[in-house]
Structure formats: structure tokens, C-alpha cells
Tab-separated table of C-alpha atoms and ligand atoms in Angstrom:
chain	number	residue	atom	x	y	z
A	1	UNK	CA	86.041	131.117	93.808
A	2	UNK	CA	87.346	134.048	95.976
A	3	UNK	CA	87.939	133.655	99.707
A	4	UNK	CA	84.656	133.270	101.505
A	5	UNK	CA	83.787	135.631	104.321
A	6	UNK	CA	81.673	134.640	107.297
A	7	UNK	CA	78.618	136.326	105.780
A	8	UNK	CA	78.926	134.092	102.705
A	9	UNK	CA	77.684	131.270	104.938
A	10	UNK	CA	74.256	132.712	104.431
A	11	UNK	CA	74.551	132.807	100.656
A	12	UNK	CA	75.769	129.326	99.556
A	13	UNK	CA	77.705	129.692	96.305
A	14	UNK	CA	75.674	126.992	94.581
A	15	UNK	CA	72.034	126.914	93.535
A	16	UNK	CA	69.446	127.346	96.246
A	17	UNK	CA	70.482	125.346	99.243
A	18	UNK	CA	67.263	125.320	101.275
A	19	UNK	CA	67.574	123.716	104.660
A	20	UNK	CA	70.707	125.795	105.383
A	21	UNK	CA	70.472	127.446	108.797
A	22	UNK	CA	72.518	130.372	110.037
A	23	UNK	CA	75.250	129.599	112.599
A	24	UNK	CA	74.526	131.372	115.919
A	25	UNK	CA	77.209	133.807	117.080
A	26	UNK	CA	78.433	135.129	120.440
A	27	UNK	CA	78.233	133.086	123.631
A	28	UNK	CA	77.433	129.427	123.948
A	29	UNK	CA	74.278	129.552	126.071
A	30	UNK	CA	71.302	127.349	125.151
A	31	UNK	CA	67.847	128.985	125.144
A	32	UNK	CA	65.313	127.729	127.696
A	33	UNK	CA	62.646	127.355	124.992
A	34	UNK	CA	63.053	125.975	121.522
A	35	UNK	CA	63.516	129.000	119.280
A	36	UNK	CA	61.022	129.732	116.514
A	37	UNK	CA	58.444	127.122	117.369
A	38	UNK	CA	55.451	127.275	119.673
A	39	UNK	CA	55.129	123.485	119.456
A	40	UNK	CA	58.717	122.261	120.133
A	41	UNK	CA	60.074	119.117	118.573
A	42	UNK	CA	60.806	116.069	120.707
A	43	UNK	CA	64.436	115.675	119.725
A	44	UNK	CA	67.200	117.397	117.734
A	45	UNK	CA	70.229	115.320	116.790
A	46	UNK	CA	73.369	117.265	115.901
A	47	UNK	CA	75.886	115.594	113.591
A	48	UNK	CA	79.210	117.458	113.641
A	49	UNK	CA	81.121	116.979	110.392
A	50	UNK	CA	84.535	117.748	109.017
A	51	UNK	CA	85.401	116.159	105.658
A	52	UNK	CA	82.634	113.594	105.863
A	53	UNK	CA	81.076	114.128	102.403
A	54	UNK	CA	81.448	110.415	101.538
A	55	UNK	CA	79.543	109.158	104.578
A	56	UNK	CA	77.129	111.987	105.463
A	57	UNK	CA	74.399	110.533	103.230
A	58	UNK	CA	74.389	107.223	105.056
A	59	UNK	CA	74.290	108.632	108.595
A	60	UNK	CA	71.410	110.950	107.637
A	61	UNK	CA	69.500	108.101	105.967
A	62	UNK	CA	69.928	105.760	108.942
A	63	UNK	CA	69.014	108.440	111.497
A	64	UNK	CA	65.964	109.502	109.495
A	65	UNK	CA	64.797	105.891	109.116
A	66	UNK	CA	64.969	105.323	112.874
A	67	UNK	CA	63.462	108.668	113.913
A	68	UNK	CA	60.742	108.623	111.258
A	69	UNK	CA	59.502	105.336	112.748
A	70	UNK	CA	59.790	106.381	116.376
A	71	UNK	CA	58.946	110.122	116.222
A	72	UNK	CA	57.381	110.992	112.849
A	73	UNK	CA	57.340	114.789	112.341
A	74	UNK	CA	58.767	115.480	115.823
A	75	UNK	CA	62.512	115.302	115.205
A	76	UNK	CA	65.225	117.117	113.295
A	77	UNK	CA	68.748	116.236	112.250
A	78	UNK	CA	71.225	119.134	112.176
A	79	UNK	CA	74.482	118.638	110.304
A	80	UNK	CA	77.011	121.231	111.534
A	81	UNK	CA	79.891	121.417	109.102
A	82	UNK	CA	82.979	123.584	109.547
A	83	UNK	CA	83.284	124.603	105.915
A	84	UNK	CA	84.939	121.270	105.070
A	85	UNK	CA	87.358	121.302	102.143
A	86	UNK	CA	85.414	118.329	100.740
A	87	UNK	CA	82.215	120.428	100.905
A	88	UNK	CA	80.351	118.110	103.286
A	89	UNK	CA	77.897	120.949	103.861
A	90	UNK	CA	76.920	120.929	100.158
A	91	UNK	CA	76.574	117.116	100.159
A	92	UNK	CA	74.311	117.404	103.205
A	93	UNK	CA	72.283	120.320	101.789
A	94	UNK	CA	71.599	118.265	98.649
A	95	UNK	CA	69.866	115.697	100.912
A	96	UNK	CA	67.339	118.175	102.321
A	97	UNK	CA	64.803	117.557	99.558
A	98	UNK	CA	64.838	113.840	100.449
A	99	UNK	CA	64.851	114.369	104.227
A	100	UNK	CA	62.690	117.401	105.180
A	101	UNK	CA	63.727	117.043	108.857
A	102	UNK	CA	67.372	117.678	107.897
A	103	UNK	CA	68.942	121.087	108.572
A	104	UNK	CA	72.482	122.042	107.532
A	105	UNK	CA	74.686	124.624	109.230
A	106	UNK	CA	77.900	125.707	107.532
A	107	UNK	CA	80.274	127.474	109.919
A	108	UNK	CA	82.926	129.703	108.410
A	109	UNK	CA	85.636	131.083	110.690
A	110	UNK	CA	84.752	128.913	113.667
A	111	UNK	CA	86.055	125.355	114.045
A	112	UNK	CA	85.986	122.556	116.581
A	113	UNK	CA	83.928	119.526	117.431
A	114	UNK	CA	82.512	120.729	120.751
A	115	UNK	CA	81.662	124.244	119.599
A	116	UNK	CA	80.031	122.793	116.469
A	117	UNK	CA	77.735	120.660	118.609
A	118	UNK	CA	76.751	123.598	120.800
A	119	UNK	CA	76.057	125.862	117.815
A	120	UNK	CA	73.819	123.098	116.514
A	121	UNK	CA	72.024	122.872	119.862
A	122	UNK	CA	71.594	126.661	119.922
A	123	UNK	CA	69.745	126.497	116.599
A	124	UNK	CA	67.879	123.314	117.572
A	125	UNK	CA	64.155	123.203	118.334
A	126	UNK	CA	63.977	119.941	120.269
A	127	UNK	CA	63.209	119.475	123.945
A	128	UNK	CA	65.931	116.815	123.941
A	129	UNK	CA	69.284	117.608	122.303
A	130	UNK	CA	71.657	114.947	121.055
A	131	UNK	CA	74.978	114.399	119.327
A	132	UNK	CA	76.299	111.563	117.185
A	133	UNK	CA	79.393	111.287	115.016
A	134	UNK	CA	78.954	111.326	111.240
A	135	UNK	CA	81.324	108.460	110.529
A	136	UNK	CA	79.056	105.629	111.702
A	137	UNK	CA	81.423	104.670	114.497
A	138	UNK	CA	78.455	105.455	116.741
A	139	UNK	CA	75.754	103.013	115.559
A	140	UNK	CA	72.577	105.075	114.955
A	141	UNK	CA	70.476	102.116	116.104
A	142	UNK	CA	71.600	102.714	119.714
A	143	UNK	CA	69.614	105.953	119.529
A	144	UNK	CA	66.391	104.098	120.285
A	145	UNK	CA	67.821	102.785	123.544
A	146	UNK	CA	69.021	106.292	124.450
A	147	UNK	CA	65.593	107.720	123.674
A	148	UNK	CA	63.983	104.963	125.777
A	149	UNK	CA	66.051	106.109	128.770
A	150	UNK	CA	64.963	109.713	128.233
A	151	UNK	CA	61.346	108.520	128.103
A	152	UNK	CA	61.899	106.806	131.450
A	153	UNK	CA	62.813	110.244	132.851
A	154	UNK	CA	66.614	110.403	132.539
A	155	UNK	CA	68.031	113.896	132.106
A	156	UNK	CA	70.913	112.489	130.089
A	157	UNK	CA	71.422	109.182	128.267
A	158	UNK	CA	75.017	108.341	127.260
A	159	UNK	CA	76.050	105.682	124.761
A	160	UNK	CA	78.880	103.988	126.613
A	161	UNK	CA	81.689	101.679	125.525
A	162	UNK	CA	82.533	100.826	129.112
A	163	UNK	CA	79.335	99.332	130.527
A	164	UNK	CA	78.232	95.709	130.300
A	165	UNK	CA	77.644	94.954	126.592
A	166	UNK	CA	79.675	97.933	125.358
A	167	UNK	CA	83.127	97.916	123.786
A	168	UNK	CA	85.323	98.965	120.897
A	169	UNK	CA	85.951	96.952	117.768
A	170	UNK	CA	89.565	96.202	116.830
A	171	UNK	CA	91.171	99.126	118.668
A	172	UNK	CA	94.960	98.799	118.849
A	173	UNK	CA	96.358	98.248	122.345
A	174	UNK	CA	97.963	101.701	122.035
A	175	UNK	CA	94.655	103.458	121.352
A	176	UNK	CA	93.026	101.567	124.259
A	177	UNK	CA	95.882	102.636	126.583
A	178	UNK	CA	95.712	106.260	125.356
A	179	UNK	CA	91.936	106.402	125.759
A	180	UNK	CA	91.990	104.838	129.224
A	181	UNK	CA	95.004	106.984	130.172
A	182	UNK	CA	93.080	110.110	129.244
A	183	UNK	CA	90.236	108.893	131.425
A	184	UNK	CA	92.531	108.297	134.426
A	185	UNK	CA	93.996	111.809	134.076
A	186	UNK	CA	90.453	113.131	133.968
A	187	UNK	CA	89.577	111.229	137.127
A	188	UNK	CA	92.623	112.681	138.897
A	189	UNK	CA	91.900	116.302	137.926
A	190	UNK	CA	88.114	116.299	137.844
A	191	UNK	CA	86.828	113.222	139.690
A	192	UNK	CA	83.430	114.788	140.408
A	193	UNK	CA	82.819	115.195	136.676
A	194	UNK	CA	84.759	112.511	134.836
A	195	UNK	CA	83.764	109.977	137.500
A	196	UNK	CA	80.045	110.438	136.863
A	197	UNK	CA	79.920	108.096	133.887
A	198	UNK	CA	81.800	105.000	132.778
A	199	UNK	CA	82.585	106.554	129.372
A	200	UNK	CA	83.237	110.301	129.884
A	201	UNK	CA	84.925	110.419	126.457
A	202	UNK	CA	81.703	109.484	124.711
A	203	UNK	CA	80.637	111.778	121.940
A	204	UNK	CA	77.235	110.068	121.584
A	205	UNK	CA	74.454	111.095	123.995
A	206	UNK	CA	71.104	112.806	124.556
A	207	UNK	CA	70.469	115.553	127.130
A	208	UNK	CA	67.369	117.513	128.149
A	209	UNK	CA	67.359	121.159	126.991
A	210	UNK	CA	66.098	122.129	130.479
A	211	UNK	CA	69.401	120.878	131.954
A	212	UNK	CA	71.408	123.170	129.664
A	213	UNK	CA	69.298	126.318	129.584
A	214	UNK	CA	70.938	129.290	131.268
A	215	UNK	CA	74.300	127.486	131.542
A	216	UNK	CA	77.291	129.396	130.126
A	217	UNK	CA	79.147	126.724	128.134
A	218	UNK	CA	82.762	127.238	127.075
A	219	UNK	CA	83.474	124.448	124.584
A	220	UNK	CA	87.056	123.377	124.052
A	221	UNK	CA	88.337	120.590	121.773
A	222	UNK	CA	86.560	117.257	121.441
A	223	UNK	CA	85.014	116.351	124.772
A	224	UNK	CA	81.531	117.823	124.662
A	225	UNK	CA	80.226	115.432	127.321
A	226	UNK	CA	82.763	116.597	129.896
A	227	UNK	CA	81.836	120.220	129.135
A	228	UNK	CA	78.150	119.483	129.791
A	229	UNK	CA	78.818	117.410	132.936
A	230	UNK	CA	81.280	120.039	134.175
A	231	UNK	CA	79.021	123.051	133.782
A	232	UNK	CA	75.411	121.830	133.972
A	233	UNK	CA	73.581	120.200	136.880
A	234	UNK	CA	72.618	116.737	135.618
A	235	UNK	CA	70.936	114.548	138.196
A	236	UNK	CA	69.725	111.359	136.464
A	237	UNK	CA	72.231	109.959	133.954
A	238	UNK	CA	71.606	106.685	132.174
A	239	UNK	CA	74.319	104.764	130.296
A	240	UNK	CA	73.475	102.524	127.397
A	241	UNK	CA	76.030	100.039	126.010
A	242	UNK	CA	77.240	100.275	122.437
A	243	UNK	CA	80.209	98.982	120.443
A	244	UNK	CA	82.370	101.755	118.943
A	245	UNK	CA	82.842	100.628	115.331
A	246	UNK	CA	85.747	100.861	112.945
A	247	UNK	CA	85.619	103.904	110.698
A	248	UNK	CA	84.910	102.871	107.084
A	249	UNK	CA	84.975	106.227	105.257
A	250	UNK	CA	87.302	109.223	105.736
A	251	UNK	CA	89.716	109.399	108.633
A	252	UNK	CA	89.753	110.468	112.274
A	253	UNK	CA	90.516	114.139	112.938
A	254	UNK	CA	92.057	113.359	116.300
A	255	UNK	CA	95.470	115.010	116.460
A	256	UNK	CA	97.930	115.657	119.299
A	257	UNK	CA	96.194	119.043	119.741
A	258	UNK	CA	92.993	117.220	120.768
A	259	UNK	CA	94.866	115.745	123.749
A	260	UNK	CA	96.348	119.111	124.746
A	261	UNK	CA	92.889	120.674	124.429
A	262	UNK	CA	91.546	117.887	126.640
A	263	UNK	CA	94.091	118.630	129.375
A	264	UNK	CA	93.473	122.382	129.086
A	265	UNK	CA	89.741	121.686	129.249
A	266	UNK	CA	90.074	119.622	132.449
A	267	UNK	CA	92.165	122.346	134.123
A	268	UNK	CA	89.765	125.095	132.995
A	269	UNK	CA	86.802	123.204	134.426
A	270	UNK	CA	88.697	122.490	137.634
A	271	UNK	CA	89.505	126.158	138.050
A	272	UNK	CA	85.962	127.206	137.104
A	273	UNK	CA	84.514	124.925	139.781
A	274	UNK	CA	86.454	126.606	142.593
A	275	UNK	CA	83.684	128.621	144.308
A	276	UNK	CA	85.221	132.047	143.674
A	277	UNK	CA	82.905	135.035	143.658
A	278	UNK	CA	83.409	137.531	140.905
A	279	UNK	CA	84.972	140.044	143.324
A	280	UNK	CA	87.386	137.364	144.544
A	281	UNK	CA	88.400	136.711	140.951
A	282	UNK	CA	88.785	140.452	140.386
A	283	UNK	CA	90.901	140.735	143.535
A	284	UNK	CA	93.051	137.748	142.463
A	285	UNK	CA	93.624	139.409	139.103
A	286	UNK	CA	94.422	142.616	140.979
A	287	UNK	CA	96.955	140.650	143.008
A	288	UNK	CA	98.655	139.490	139.831
A	289	UNK	CA	98.675	143.152	138.793
A	290	UNK	CA	100.349	144.036	142.100
A	291	UNK	CA	103.101	141.565	141.329
A	292	UNK	CA	103.569	143.162	137.896
A	293	UNK	CA	103.399	146.664	139.404
A	294	UNK	CA	105.824	145.921	142.257
A	295	UNK	CA	108.236	144.072	140.003
A	296	UNK	CA	108.515	146.945	137.569
A	297	UNK	CA	108.517	149.561	140.367
A	298	UNK	CA	111.545	147.734	141.775
A	299	UNK	CA	113.252	147.226	138.419
A	300	UNK	CA	112.782	150.851	137.379
A	301	UNK	CA	113.048	152.863	140.593
A	302	UNK	CA	115.067	150.881	143.120
A	303	UNK	CA	118.488	152.470	143.782
A	304	UNK	CA	120.074	149.085	143.126
A	305	UNK	CA	118.381	148.825	139.680
A	306	UNK	CA	117.665	151.594	137.107
A	307	UNK	CA	117.063	154.172	139.886
A	308	UNK	CA	114.580	156.131	137.729
A	309	UNK	CA	112.328	158.719	139.391
A	310	UNK	CA	109.555	157.281	141.594
A	311	UNK	CA	106.591	158.796	139.692
A	312	UNK	CA	107.885	157.904	136.211
A	313	UNK	CA	108.600	154.352	137.395
A	314	UNK	CA	105.233	154.099	139.054
A	315	UNK	CA	103.309	155.233	135.966
A	316	UNK	CA	105.088	152.700	133.718
A	317	UNK	CA	104.676	149.913	136.275
A	318	UNK	CA	101.002	150.783	136.714
A	319	UNK	CA	100.304	150.780	132.954
A	320	UNK	CA	101.866	147.347	132.568
A	321	UNK	CA	99.751	146.133	135.470
A	322	UNK	CA	96.614	147.570	133.789
A	323	UNK	CA	97.253	145.624	130.593
A	324	UNK	CA	97.831	142.465	132.630
A	325	UNK	CA	94.637	142.989	134.638
A	326	UNK	CA	92.487	143.767	131.600
A	327	UNK	CA	93.533	140.540	129.925
A	328	UNK	CA	92.689	138.304	132.914
A	329	UNK	CA	89.467	140.189	133.765
A	330	UNK	CA	88.279	139.854	130.193
A	331	UNK	CA	88.971	136.144	129.866
A	332	UNK	CA	88.078	135.148	133.432
A	333	UNK	CA	86.475	137.558	135.925
A	334	UNK	CA	83.919	139.032	133.553
A	335	UNK	CA	84.050	136.300	130.900
A	336	UNK	CA	80.292	135.788	130.954
A	337	UNK	CA	79.833	139.445	130.079
A	338	UNK	CA	82.533	139.496	127.411
A	339	UNK	CA	80.940	137.226	124.827
A	340	UNK	CA	81.701	139.549	121.972
A	341	UNK	CA	85.309	138.539	121.305
A	342	UNK	CA	85.748	140.658	118.197
A	343	UNK	CA	88.890	142.857	118.438
A	344	UNK	CA	86.959	146.136	118.169
A	345	UNK	CA	84.699	145.126	121.095
A	346	UNK	CA	87.660	144.074	123.208
A	347	UNK	CA	89.393	147.357	122.378
A	348	UNK	CA	86.311	149.265	123.494
A	349	UNK	CA	86.281	147.358	126.793
A	350	UNK	CA	90.013	147.971	127.179
A	351	UNK	CA	89.582	151.714	126.586
A	352	UNK	CA	86.922	151.934	129.316
A	353	UNK	CA	89.021	149.765	131.625
A	354	UNK	CA	92.043	151.948	130.915
A	355	UNK	CA	90.250	155.200	131.745
A	356	UNK	CA	88.842	153.814	135.000
A	357	UNK	CA	92.194	152.365	135.986
A	358	UNK	CA	94.086	155.539	135.029
A	359	UNK	CA	91.820	157.469	137.370
A	360	UNK	CA	92.632	154.743	139.877
A	361	UNK	CA	96.367	155.142	139.194
A	362	UNK	CA	96.128	158.891	139.815
A	363	UNK	CA	94.357	158.249	143.131
A	364	UNK	CA	96.912	155.514	143.817
A	365	UNK	CA	99.900	157.731	142.987
A	366	UNK	CA	98.575	160.642	145.054
A	367	UNK	CA	97.939	158.280	147.959
A	368	UNK	CA	101.408	156.720	147.545
A	369	UNK	CA	103.087	160.116	147.606
A	370	UNK	CA	101.035	161.333	150.586
A	371	UNK	CA	101.752	158.175	152.594
A	372	UNK	CA	105.446	158.067	151.537
A	373	UNK	CA	106.332	161.768	151.680
A	374	UNK	CA	104.024	163.063	154.432
A	375	UNK	CA	103.613	160.015	156.658
A	376	UNK	CA	107.071	158.544	156.025
A	377	UNK	CA	105.560	155.132	155.277
A	378	UNK	CA	107.774	152.536	153.569
A	379	UNK	CA	107.257	152.984	149.825
A	380	UNK	CA	106.107	149.389	149.279
A	381	UNK	CA	103.687	149.352	152.221
A	382	UNK	CA	102.327	152.716	151.066
A	383	UNK	CA	101.915	151.307	147.552
A	384	UNK	CA	100.056	148.239	148.855
A	385	UNK	CA	97.676	150.364	150.946
A	386	UNK	CA	97.008	152.666	147.986
A	387	UNK	CA	96.349	149.659	145.707
A	388	UNK	CA	93.879	148.123	148.178
A	389	UNK	CA	91.907	151.362	148.366
A	390	UNK	CA	91.755	151.661	144.587
A	391	UNK	CA	90.729	148.012	144.036
A	392	UNK	CA	87.207	148.598	145.327
A	393	UNK	CA	86.912	151.697	143.131
A	394	UNK	CA	88.080	149.803	140.054
A	395	UNK	CA	85.853	146.769	140.647
A	396	UNK	CA	82.629	148.660	141.019
A	397	UNK	CA	83.185	151.014	138.086
A	398	UNK	CA	84.336	148.236	135.737
A	399	UNK	CA	81.353	146.095	136.654
A	400	UNK	CA	79.055	148.987	135.824
A	401	UNK	CA	80.853	150.370	132.768
A	402	UNK	CA	83.490	148.192	131.082
A	403	UNK	CA	81.655	144.890	131.473
A	404	UNK	CA	78.126	146.172	131.927
A	405	UNK	CA	75.518	143.383	132.079
A	406	UNK	CA	73.548	143.179	128.823
A	407	UNK	CA	70.061	144.666	129.341
A	408	UNK	CA	67.508	141.898	128.706
A	409	UNK	CA	65.887	142.780	125.333
B	1	GDD	N1	82.094	120.483	112.769
B	1	GDD	C1	83.204	119.789	113.131
B	1	GDD	N2	84.353	120.485	113.394
B	1	GDD	N3	83.153	118.420	113.231
B	1	GDD	C2	84.303	117.760	113.585
B	1	GDD	C3	85.512	118.426	113.855
B	1	GDD	C4	85.518	119.864	113.749
B	1	GDD	O1	86.524	120.532	113.964
B	1	GDD	N4	86.452	117.473	114.170
B	1	GDD	C5	85.839	116.274	114.089
B	1	GDD	N5	84.547	116.451	113.731
B	1	GDD	C6	83.534	115.416	113.550
B	1	GDD	C7	83.950	114.332	112.592
B	1	GDD	O2	83.579	114.691	111.277
B	1	GDD	C8	83.127	113.156	113.116
B	1	GDD	O3	81.801	113.249	112.678
B	1	GDD	C9	83.107	113.391	114.625
B	1	GDD	O4	83.357	114.787	114.805
B	1	GDD	C10	84.172	112.605	115.359
B	1	GDD	O5	85.413	112.913	114.774
B	1	GDD	P1	86.543	111.762	114.676
B	1	GDD	O6	87.768	112.419	114.192
B	1	GDD	O7	86.008	110.603	113.938
B	1	GDD	O8	86.714	111.396	116.245
B	1	GDD	P2	87.042	109.921	116.845
B	1	GDD	O9	86.246	108.894	116.156
B	1	GDD	O10	88.508	109.744	116.873
B	1	GDD	O11	86.470	110.056	118.364
B	1	GDD	C11	85.078	110.195	118.475
B	1	GDD	O12	84.505	109.187	119.207
B	1	GDD	C12	84.973	109.088	120.568
B	1	GDD	C13	84.157	108.025	121.287
B	1	GDD	O13	82.806	108.435	121.320
B	1	GDD	C14	84.816	111.553	119.094
B	1	GDD	O14	83.404	111.769	119.187
B	1	GDD	C15	85.361	111.567	120.494
B	1	GDD	O15	84.993	112.784	121.158
B	1	GDD	C16	84.764	110.420	121.278
B	1	GDD	O16	85.404	110.340	122.538
B	2	MN	MN1	85.319	108.693	114.404
């Protein structure tokens, strides 16, 4: 079978695979209302899978048995598979005729536990969204206790190994130390998030859609709960004990990268929670551009270095600063407006940014020359003054043109 492109997701290679749903694209925001249904479902449980074809049947059967009793006709189970080599998505799709409440999403070209869960929630129709692992290490039976807490009014119910009655079965001392160590690091970097629950590493919980709607999520790695607690405003959180079981089928996908992603995730959330307005972020990026600009102006034009002509040096230094600033503005300052990460879209944004900044560089260079040659100002002070003047120009134009807010359709 030839290489599959992303669009193939919609046309499974095998016979009709009804129950397949299309993976959402673009940003990771959750809609305020359940899409495609005037009468929303009560709960949607997402099961992220990667190489779980042996066990996916059992988790679906056990979830369906529990939910069919508790919420007949008002639930759905969404398996989100990342195009597993063992074709978990096909194994799950073959179950749809037996379990009508089962939906299967096959992602091609996008991978990761957290992003899989959020794509599942984006396609979900429930008022309450949930996640559970496919490998039965999260006992499905605990779902009833989680649902009970949501019925009591909780905005989030977390299955926790670290509350009275919870625990892990036969974990090696090393894994316990690593897991607890990760938690301590989380408490040091992000105490106001990681400290909210006893088991912030849990990948088994329910959360109200209303808590997530309108929140820009930026999933990274494994820790979906930390992403939700770090970005959404969750007031009432309930923790329900459970015992994390030994995996019987398949193997854990946790690699060293998961731990690096976890650290990167903590630092990203920490940075994101610093109350910086967009203009402050833009100005900070501009400051980094000043460092790039000044450094290369010195290296290229200073008599003690290459001693090139001032204007030639300035133009090269400015262009390098523009590339630097575009990168940081695209991934940070205007990130919420840069959801389309495809290269051609980024190139389009860069072209607009470039034109606006080039006009800014011309203004900057003219100002620099006027201040340096006619007012005898020190070249570096003159450059700084010129940059400050141009920053306002650049911010406003880029906000309106390069990263224009999407018109509500
Ligand atoms: N779609 C998708 N994409 N699913 C994935 C991926 C991925 O890249 N990686 C893992 N999964 C699925 C697995 O198939 C399984 O269903 C679930 O995510 C958990 O993966 P494991 O590899 O079994 O993780 P773990 O058991 O070591 O840790 C789990 O439990 C901990 C305690 O709740 C994870 O959920 C951790 O996040 C959690 O802290
Ligand atoms: Mn597992």
C-alpha cells in the first residue's frame, strides 16, 4: 500500500469503516457547544491509542457496559488513534457495528497523547469530556465514581493514585521515584497548577466542556491534565481514588522524550502565566531583535571589527533582526492568531512582516542617519531611539495585517 497522505484518513483503505470521524485541524480550542447536535450528549470519553489493537476491544466493551447502564443513549466513546502500525484504528472501527456509541478518529501526520485527547474533545458532542488510557491501567469502573462527582457539581473529577484508597500496583521503586520526582519538579516550577491536585500526572479524568470553551490549549507530550489546569479556570476539582494497574497487553510508550516534553511543558506554562500583554511580548521580542541588530552592527561596522560601511552593515543587521523577530512573534506574541502552521501560511505571514519591517528599517535608517549625521548623536543611542520609534509602527501594522484576527464566520 503506497504512503498514506493526510487526506487518506477520510478514505480508510479497507471496506466501509463507518464510525470513522475526521480529525479536526488548526488550533486546539474546544467549542462552547457540542458540534452537530441540538441535544448534546451527557459525556464523551476519549481513548487515546497507539499500538493498542490487542486491548482496544476490551476497553471499549467495558466502557460501553458501564455507560450503557448509567447513561443509555447519552454517551459516546471516541478512540483517537495516531495511525498505529498495528492498525488499532481498524480494530476499533470494526467494533462500531457492535457499539453504536463508538467513534474512531485516525490521525495521520499528527502524533502525541495530549494532542490526540484534545482532537477527540474537539470532535466530541458531550457536555462532559473525559479521557482514559486504552491499556486498562485505568480501571473503567472508576468512571462511575468520577461521573458521580460531576453530578454533584464538580467542574473536574480526577482519578487519583495519591489520595486515600488510591495507589499503584507493583511499580518498581525506580518508577515511583521518577514519578514522584517529576511531581516535585512540577511543584517547584508551577506550584499554582501542579499543586492543585494530589495526582497531577493523572491521565484519567472528566472535565466540563464549559470550563474548556474559548481556552487556547497548546498540548505538549503526555500531561493533558496539567495543560487543562494550566490554561483553564477550574474552580471545583474532585479527586477519586483508583489503583493504577499493571499493563497486560502491549507496552508503555513512555520514552525519555516524554520527560523532556514534560519539563518543556512546565516552563511553557510558567512563561505563559506571566501577565504579559501582547504589546509587552512584542516589545520583548523587539528587544531581542535589538540585541541581534546591535551585535551585527558592531561586528560589521565597528572600526575594531569588519569596519564595513554603516548603511550596508545596518541593512544586514536589520534583516537578521527581522528574521529573529518574526520567529518569536509567530510562536509567541501572536501565537493565538497563527494557528495555521503550514509552511505556505507561515511564509505568507513572514512576507507581510518583512514588508512592514522593511518600511520600518527605512524609517529607522533615515532616522539613524539624521540623528547621527545632523545631530551628532552617538550612533548606538541614535539607533536605539530610531528603533523605539519604529516599534510602535511595526506593532500596529503587524497586528492589523500580518496576524490579522480571523473574522468570525
Ligand atoms: N493517540 C495517541 N498518540 N495515543 C498515545 C500516544 C500517542 O502518541 N502515546 C501513548 N498513547 C496512549 C497509549 O496507547 C495508552 O492508551 C495511553 O496513551 C497511555 O500510554 P502509556 O504509554 O501506557 O502511558 P503510561 O501508562 O506509561 O502513563 C499513563 O498513565 C499515567 C498515570 O495516569 C499516561 O496516561 C500518563 O500520562 C499518566 O500520568
Ligand atoms: Mn499505560
